[in-house]
Short mmCIF file of C-alpha atoms in Angstrom, two decimals:
data_model
loop_
_atom_site.label_atom_id
_atom_site.label_comp_id
_atom_site.label_asym_id
_atom_site.label_seq_id
_atom_site.Cartn_x
_atom_site.Cartn_y
_atom_site.Cartn_z
CA MET K 19 13.56 13.29 -8.98
CA ILE K 20 12.84 12.16 -5.49
CA THR K 21 13.79 8.77 -4.23
CA PRO K 22 11.26 7.52 -1.53
CA SER K 23 13.32 6.29 1.75
CA TYR K 24 14.82 2.79 1.29
CA LEU K 25 13.33 -0.18 3.34
CA SER K 26 14.90 -1.80 6.38
CA PRO K 27 14.10 -4.85 8.29
CA ASN K 28 10.90 -4.70 10.31
CA ASP K 29 9.40 -1.82 8.03
CA LYS K 30 5.65 -2.13 7.42
CA VAL K 31 4.31 -2.33 3.93
CA GLY K 32 0.81 -1.93 2.52
CA ILE K 33 -0.93 -4.74 0.67
CA ILE K 34 -3.92 -3.39 -1.56
CA SER K 35 -6.11 -4.19 -4.57
CA THR K 36 -6.86 -1.32 -6.76
CA ALA K 37 -8.15 -3.40 -9.92
CA LYS K 38 -9.03 -6.77 -10.39
CA ARG K 39 -10.57 -8.78 -7.58
CA THR K 40 -7.92 -10.89 -5.74
CA GLU K 41 -8.33 -14.34 -3.65
CA PRO K 42 -6.35 -14.51 -0.39
CA GLN K 43 -4.57 -17.74 -1.46
CA GLU K 44 -3.37 -15.98 -4.67
CA ILE K 45 -0.97 -13.78 -2.59
CA GLU K 46 0.14 -16.18 0.15
CA GLU K 47 3.50 -16.65 -1.60
CA GLY K 48 4.02 -13.05 -2.25
CA LEU K 49 3.20 -12.47 1.44
CA ALA K 50 5.54 -15.00 2.70
CA THR K 51 8.43 -13.44 0.40
CA LEU K 52 8.00 -10.08 2.10
CA LYS K 53 8.06 -11.55 5.46
CA SER K 54 11.42 -13.47 4.46
CA LEU K 55 12.83 -10.03 3.78
CA GLY K 56 11.93 -8.90 7.09
CA LEU K 57 9.18 -6.76 6.19
CA GLU K 58 5.81 -6.72 7.84
CA PRO K 59 2.92 -6.73 5.44
CA VAL K 60 -0.36 -4.85 6.34
CA ILE K 61 -3.32 -5.68 4.39
CA GLY K 62 -5.88 -3.22 3.30
CA LYS K 63 -9.23 -4.03 4.80
CA ASN K 64 -11.06 -4.13 1.39
CA ALA K 65 -8.05 -6.08 -0.46
CA PHE K 66 -10.36 -9.48 -0.91
CA ASN K 67 -13.61 -7.66 -1.51
CA GLU K 68 -15.61 -8.73 -4.62
CA TYR K 69 -17.70 -6.23 -6.75
CA GLY K 70 -17.88 -7.93 -10.14
CA PHE K 71 -14.61 -7.84 -12.06
CA LEU K 72 -13.14 -5.59 -9.37
CA SER K 73 -11.91 -6.17 -5.89
CA GLY K 74 -14.56 -3.74 -4.23
CA THR K 75 -16.39 -0.86 -5.17
CA ASP K 76 -14.60 2.20 -6.41
CA ALA K 77 -15.13 3.84 -2.89
CA GLU K 78 -13.69 0.61 -1.10
CA ARG K 79 -10.48 0.35 -3.50
CA LEU K 80 -10.05 4.07 -3.20
CA SER K 81 -10.13 4.00 0.72
CA ASP K 82 -7.70 1.55 0.97
CA LEU K 83 -5.11 3.29 -1.44
CA GLN K 84 -5.81 6.54 0.49
CA GLN K 85 -5.29 4.87 3.83
CA MET K 86 -1.90 3.53 2.69
CA LEU K 87 -0.93 6.70 1.14
CA ASP K 88 -1.44 8.50 4.24
CA ASP K 89 -0.20 6.39 6.94
CA GLU K 90 3.39 7.44 7.75
CA THR K 91 4.08 4.01 9.38
CA ILE K 92 3.67 2.32 5.94
CA ARG K 93 6.89 2.54 3.95
CA ALA K 94 5.88 1.06 0.66
CA ILE K 95 2.71 -0.12 -1.08
CA PHE K 96 2.58 -3.44 -2.97
CA PHE K 97 -0.37 -4.12 -5.30
CA THR K 98 -1.78 -7.61 -5.48
CA LYS K 99 -2.95 -7.62 -9.02
CA GLY K 100 -3.44 -5.63 -12.27
CA GLY K 101 -6.23 -5.99 -14.82
CA TYR K 102 -8.08 -2.96 -14.79
CA GLY K 103 -9.89 -0.41 -12.23
CA THR K 104 -7.01 2.04 -10.90
CA LEU K 105 -8.26 4.44 -13.57
CA ARG K 106 -11.58 4.77 -12.15
CA ILE K 107 -10.33 5.92 -8.68
CA ILE K 108 -7.29 8.01 -9.72
CA ASP K 109 -9.05 11.36 -10.00
CA SER K 110 -10.33 11.20 -6.25
CA VAL K 111 -7.07 10.54 -4.56
CA ASP K 112 -5.50 13.00 -2.37
CA TRP K 113 -1.60 13.15 -2.95
CA THR K 114 -1.05 15.73 -0.31
CA LYS K 115 0.63 13.51 2.57
CA PHE K 116 2.16 10.96 -0.22
CA ARG K 117 4.05 14.30 -1.63
CA GLN K 118 5.29 15.23 2.00
CA ASN K 119 6.02 11.55 2.78
CA PRO K 120 6.97 9.49 -0.44
CA LYS K 121 6.97 5.74 -0.30
CA TRP K 122 7.58 3.10 -2.83
CA LEU K 123 4.53 2.30 -5.15
CA VAL K 124 5.40 -1.52 -6.38
CA GLY K 125 3.53 -2.97 -9.24
CA TYR K 126 3.10 -3.03 -13.02
CA SER K 127 0.48 -3.43 -15.68
CA ASP K 128 -2.46 -1.57 -14.41
CA ILE K 129 -0.17 0.20 -11.78
CA THR K 130 1.49 1.94 -14.84
CA LEU K 131 -1.22 4.74 -14.41
CA LEU K 132 0.23 5.24 -10.88
CA HIS K 133 3.95 5.34 -12.23
CA CYS K 134 2.92 8.02 -14.58
CA HIS K 135 0.84 10.15 -12.17
CA VAL K 136 3.58 10.37 -9.35
CA HIS K 137 5.97 11.01 -12.12
CA HIS K 138 4.45 14.65 -11.99
CA PHE K 139 5.50 15.08 -8.39
CA GLY K 140 9.10 14.24 -9.33
CA ILE K 141 8.85 10.94 -7.35
CA GLN K 142 10.25 7.81 -8.38
CA SER K 143 8.39 4.39 -8.17
CA LEU K 144 8.88 0.67 -8.88
CA HIS K 145 7.72 -1.12 -11.94
CA ALA K 146 7.95 -4.84 -10.86
CA VAL K 147 6.04 -7.93 -9.96
CA MET K 148 2.81 -7.89 -8.21
CA LEU K 149 2.03 -10.24 -5.32
CA GLN K 150 -0.24 -12.44 -7.23
CA ALA K 151 2.52 -13.53 -9.55
CA TYR K 152 5.22 -14.25 -7.13
CA THR K 153 4.17 -18.00 -7.48
CA ARG K 154 5.74 -18.09 -11.08
CA ALA K 155 8.25 -15.22 -10.67
CA SER K 156 11.89 -15.81 -11.33
CA PHE K 157 14.34 -15.51 -8.46
CA GLU K 158 15.78 -12.67 -10.45
CA SER K 159 12.42 -10.90 -10.56
CA VAL K 160 12.09 -10.93 -6.73
CA GLU K 161 15.85 -10.40 -6.23
CA THR K 162 15.90 -7.09 -8.16
CA ILE K 163 12.86 -5.75 -6.07
CA ARG K 164 14.79 -6.39 -2.93
CA ARG K 165 17.85 -4.65 -4.37
CA ALA K 166 15.85 -1.75 -5.56
CA LEU K 167 14.00 -1.30 -2.15
CA PHE K 168 16.77 -1.74 0.18
CA GLY K 169 19.05 0.70 -1.76
CA GLU K 170 21.51 -1.66 -3.64
CA SER K 171 22.81 -1.11 -6.77
CA LEU K 172 20.66 -2.16 -9.74
CA GLU K 173 22.00 -2.86 -13.36
CA TYR K 174 21.34 -5.45 -16.01
CA GLN K 175 23.32 -6.86 -18.96
CA ILE K 176 21.15 -8.32 -22.03
CA PRO K 177 22.42 -9.77 -25.22
CA SER K 178 21.92 -7.52 -28.09
CA HIS K 179 18.81 -8.57 -30.04
CA PRO K 180 19.23 -8.83 -33.98
CA GLN K 181 16.08 -6.54 -34.26
CA ASN K 182 17.77 -3.56 -32.36
CA ARG K 183 18.42 -0.25 -33.62
CA TRP K 184 21.52 0.39 -31.89
CA ASP K 185 25.11 1.04 -32.91
CA GLY K 186 26.51 1.15 -29.46
CA GLY K 187 27.81 4.07 -27.61
CA VAL K 188 26.16 5.65 -24.52
CA ILE K 189 22.81 7.02 -23.94
CA GLU K 190 21.49 8.67 -20.42
CA GLY K 191 18.18 9.80 -19.66
CA THR K 192 15.21 9.62 -17.27
CA LEU K 193 13.34 6.04 -17.47
CA ILE K 194 9.45 6.35 -17.82
CA GLY K 195 6.69 4.16 -19.06
CA GLY K 196 5.23 0.58 -18.45
CA ASN K 197 2.09 -1.06 -20.01
CA LEU K 198 1.68 0.54 -23.38
CA SER K 199 -2.22 0.16 -23.15
CA MET K 200 -2.02 2.20 -20.06
CA LEU K 201 0.19 4.70 -21.46
CA TYR K 202 -2.08 5.14 -24.64
CA SER K 203 -5.38 5.39 -22.14
CA VAL K 204 -3.69 8.29 -20.28
CA ILE K 205 -3.00 10.50 -23.12
CA GLY K 206 -4.21 14.15 -22.70
CA SER K 207 -5.42 13.31 -18.94
CA ALA K 208 -4.08 14.48 -15.61
CA SER K 209 -1.86 11.41 -15.50
CA ASP K 210 -0.11 12.02 -18.57
CA CYS K 211 3.46 12.88 -18.39
CA ASP K 212 6.28 14.67 -20.15
CA TRP K 213 8.16 12.40 -22.46
CA GLU K 214 10.63 14.71 -23.78
CA GLY K 215 14.28 13.91 -23.73
CA LYS K 216 13.17 10.47 -21.74
CA ILE K 217 13.95 6.85 -22.10
CA LEU K 218 10.68 4.85 -22.68
CA PHE K 219 10.05 1.39 -21.66
CA ILE K 220 7.08 -0.48 -23.08
CA GLU K 221 5.47 -3.84 -22.64
CA ASP K 222 1.94 -5.17 -23.35
CA ILE K 223 -0.07 -8.53 -23.57
CA ASP K 224 -2.93 -9.89 -25.48
CA GLU K 225 -3.28 -7.33 -28.22
CA TYR K 226 -3.93 -7.65 -31.77
CA LEU K 227 -1.12 -6.34 -33.98
CA TYR K 228 -3.37 -3.56 -35.42
CA HIS K 229 -4.23 -2.56 -31.85
CA TYR K 230 -0.35 -2.29 -31.09
CA ASP K 231 -0.11 -0.04 -34.27
CA ARG K 232 -3.00 2.07 -33.41
CA MET K 233 -1.75 2.74 -29.96
CA LEU K 234 1.64 3.96 -31.36
CA VAL K 235 -0.04 6.01 -34.18
CA SER K 236 -2.04 7.64 -31.36
CA LEU K 237 1.07 8.41 -29.38
CA LYS K 238 2.99 9.73 -32.08
CA ARG K 239 -0.05 12.06 -33.05
CA ALA K 240 -0.13 13.33 -29.53
CA GLY K 241 3.55 14.28 -29.96
CA LYS K 242 4.78 11.73 -27.40
CA LEU K 243 7.39 9.95 -29.82
CA LYS K 244 9.27 12.96 -31.26
CA ALA K 245 11.91 13.76 -28.75
CA LEU K 246 12.68 10.34 -26.76
CA LYS K 247 16.17 9.62 -26.27
CA ALA K 248 15.65 5.78 -26.71
CA VAL K 249 12.91 2.96 -26.28
CA ILE K 250 13.52 -0.34 -24.36
CA VAL K 251 10.93 -2.84 -25.34
CA GLY K 252 10.07 -5.59 -22.84
CA GLN K 253 7.90 -8.48 -23.44
CA MET K 254 5.24 -8.41 -25.91
CA VAL K 255 3.11 -11.32 -24.94
CA TYR K 256 0.37 -12.82 -27.00
CA ILE K 257 0.64 -9.99 -29.72
CA LYS K 258 -1.46 -11.72 -32.35
CA GLU K 259 -2.97 -11.45 -35.91
CA SER K 260 -6.65 -10.60 -36.47
CA THR K 261 -8.56 -12.20 -39.13
CA LEU K 262 -7.13 -10.42 -41.85
CA PRO K 263 -3.54 -10.23 -41.29
CA TRP K 264 -2.01 -6.85 -40.48
CA GLY K 265 1.14 -7.51 -42.68
CA LYS K 266 3.89 -6.55 -40.14
CA ASN K 267 4.92 -8.08 -37.02
CA ASP K 268 5.49 -6.36 -33.61
CA TYR K 269 9.14 -5.49 -34.23
CA GLU K 270 8.54 -3.98 -37.60
CA ILE K 271 5.86 -2.00 -36.20
CA THR K 272 7.98 -0.52 -33.42
CA LEU K 273 10.68 0.37 -35.72
CA GLU K 274 8.41 2.10 -38.04
CA HIS K 275 7.16 4.39 -35.37
CA PHE K 276 10.09 5.31 -33.40
CA ASP K 277 12.97 7.18 -34.97
CA CYS K 278 15.31 6.84 -31.93
CA PRO K 279 17.42 3.90 -30.85
CA VAL K 280 15.53 0.63 -29.87
CA LEU K 281 16.34 -2.08 -27.74
CA PHE K 282 14.06 -5.19 -27.82
CA ASP K 283 13.60 -8.19 -25.51
CA PHE K 284 14.40 -6.76 -21.96
CA PRO K 285 13.17 -9.21 -19.29
CA ALA K 286 10.13 -7.31 -17.97
CA GLY K 287 6.47 -7.59 -18.51
CA HIS K 288 3.93 -10.20 -18.14
CA VAL K 289 6.16 -13.06 -17.98
CA ALA K 290 8.00 -15.15 -15.23
CA ASP K 291 11.21 -13.14 -15.54
CA ASN K 292 9.92 -9.69 -14.83
CA ARG K 293 12.70 -7.56 -13.70
CA ALA K 294 12.43 -4.42 -11.44
CA LEU K 295 12.67 -1.03 -13.04
CA ILE K 296 13.01 2.23 -11.23
CA MET K 297 10.57 4.78 -12.74
CA GLY K 298 11.80 8.30 -12.72
CA ARG K 299 15.39 7.33 -11.95
CA ASP K 300 18.13 8.10 -14.63
CA ILE K 301 19.79 5.26 -16.33
CA ARG K 302 22.82 4.70 -18.59
CA ILE K 303 22.59 2.51 -21.54
CA SER K 304 25.94 1.34 -22.98
CA GLY K 305 27.48 -1.53 -24.93
CA LYS K 306 27.15 -3.25 -28.20
CA GLU K 307 26.94 -6.93 -28.22
CA THR K 308 25.98 -6.89 -24.59
CA ILE K 309 23.52 -4.08 -23.55
CA LYS K 310 24.20 -2.61 -20.30
CA ILE K 311 21.70 -0.67 -18.39
CA ASN K 312 22.80 1.02 -15.26
CA PHE K 313 20.56 2.93 -12.75
CA VAL K 314 22.39 5.83 -11.60
#
């Protein structure tokens, strides 16, 4: 896998909105943080447009994404917000210059689509807090973005969860994944990627338990779950019962559908403590009472 060039002080970074509309004041703290790292934010001309739910028309959002991908002076692209919308423009993107000059794509949730798509090109990307969430992001969330983008070592130690399916030992593999709803939405599309032999990360928000089960069953039917090395489960936020209870909680549903080792409660997802994960990078999982995850 190709690692985009690491950042240095004074580098320009693009700021765009490809999904839910964003107000300028929502990203003020995020911009201030990037500037404190010595970076120069360049805001896309359509970043604060409004078109119903979306941050501008499909053509406007596509224009900003394409411009930032093609501009060789832009060293990374930060997304303002998730929600929904990137899926509507992905098939119109020209990736030619990006493949010639890879740069970091930084975001999560709806941006999972881009993480999956660029995996086809063998290019790594960064699953991390988006600018709108910097107002509530933990220090660790922002610090891990800095470490990843500036080429410093990235490793995590998390307590073993009682629901884990893990007996210790060592597992190594390439990390893929992101928001489960987005992974489910790209099955069979040009953005779907190969899961065989990979380590999968998943997180989600505001789903019913039966929705969660349906997504995993669909992924299983598509053959996505059969050859994974391990699964890292991030924060499942507001995963709720329907009027008629499903009968199993999200831990039980997860363990039912995955046959490989499963690690729960990694600090990433739609929460304040949303640690950065380098998608497409090899990781090493080890330990028992304390789980160590090293990016190698």
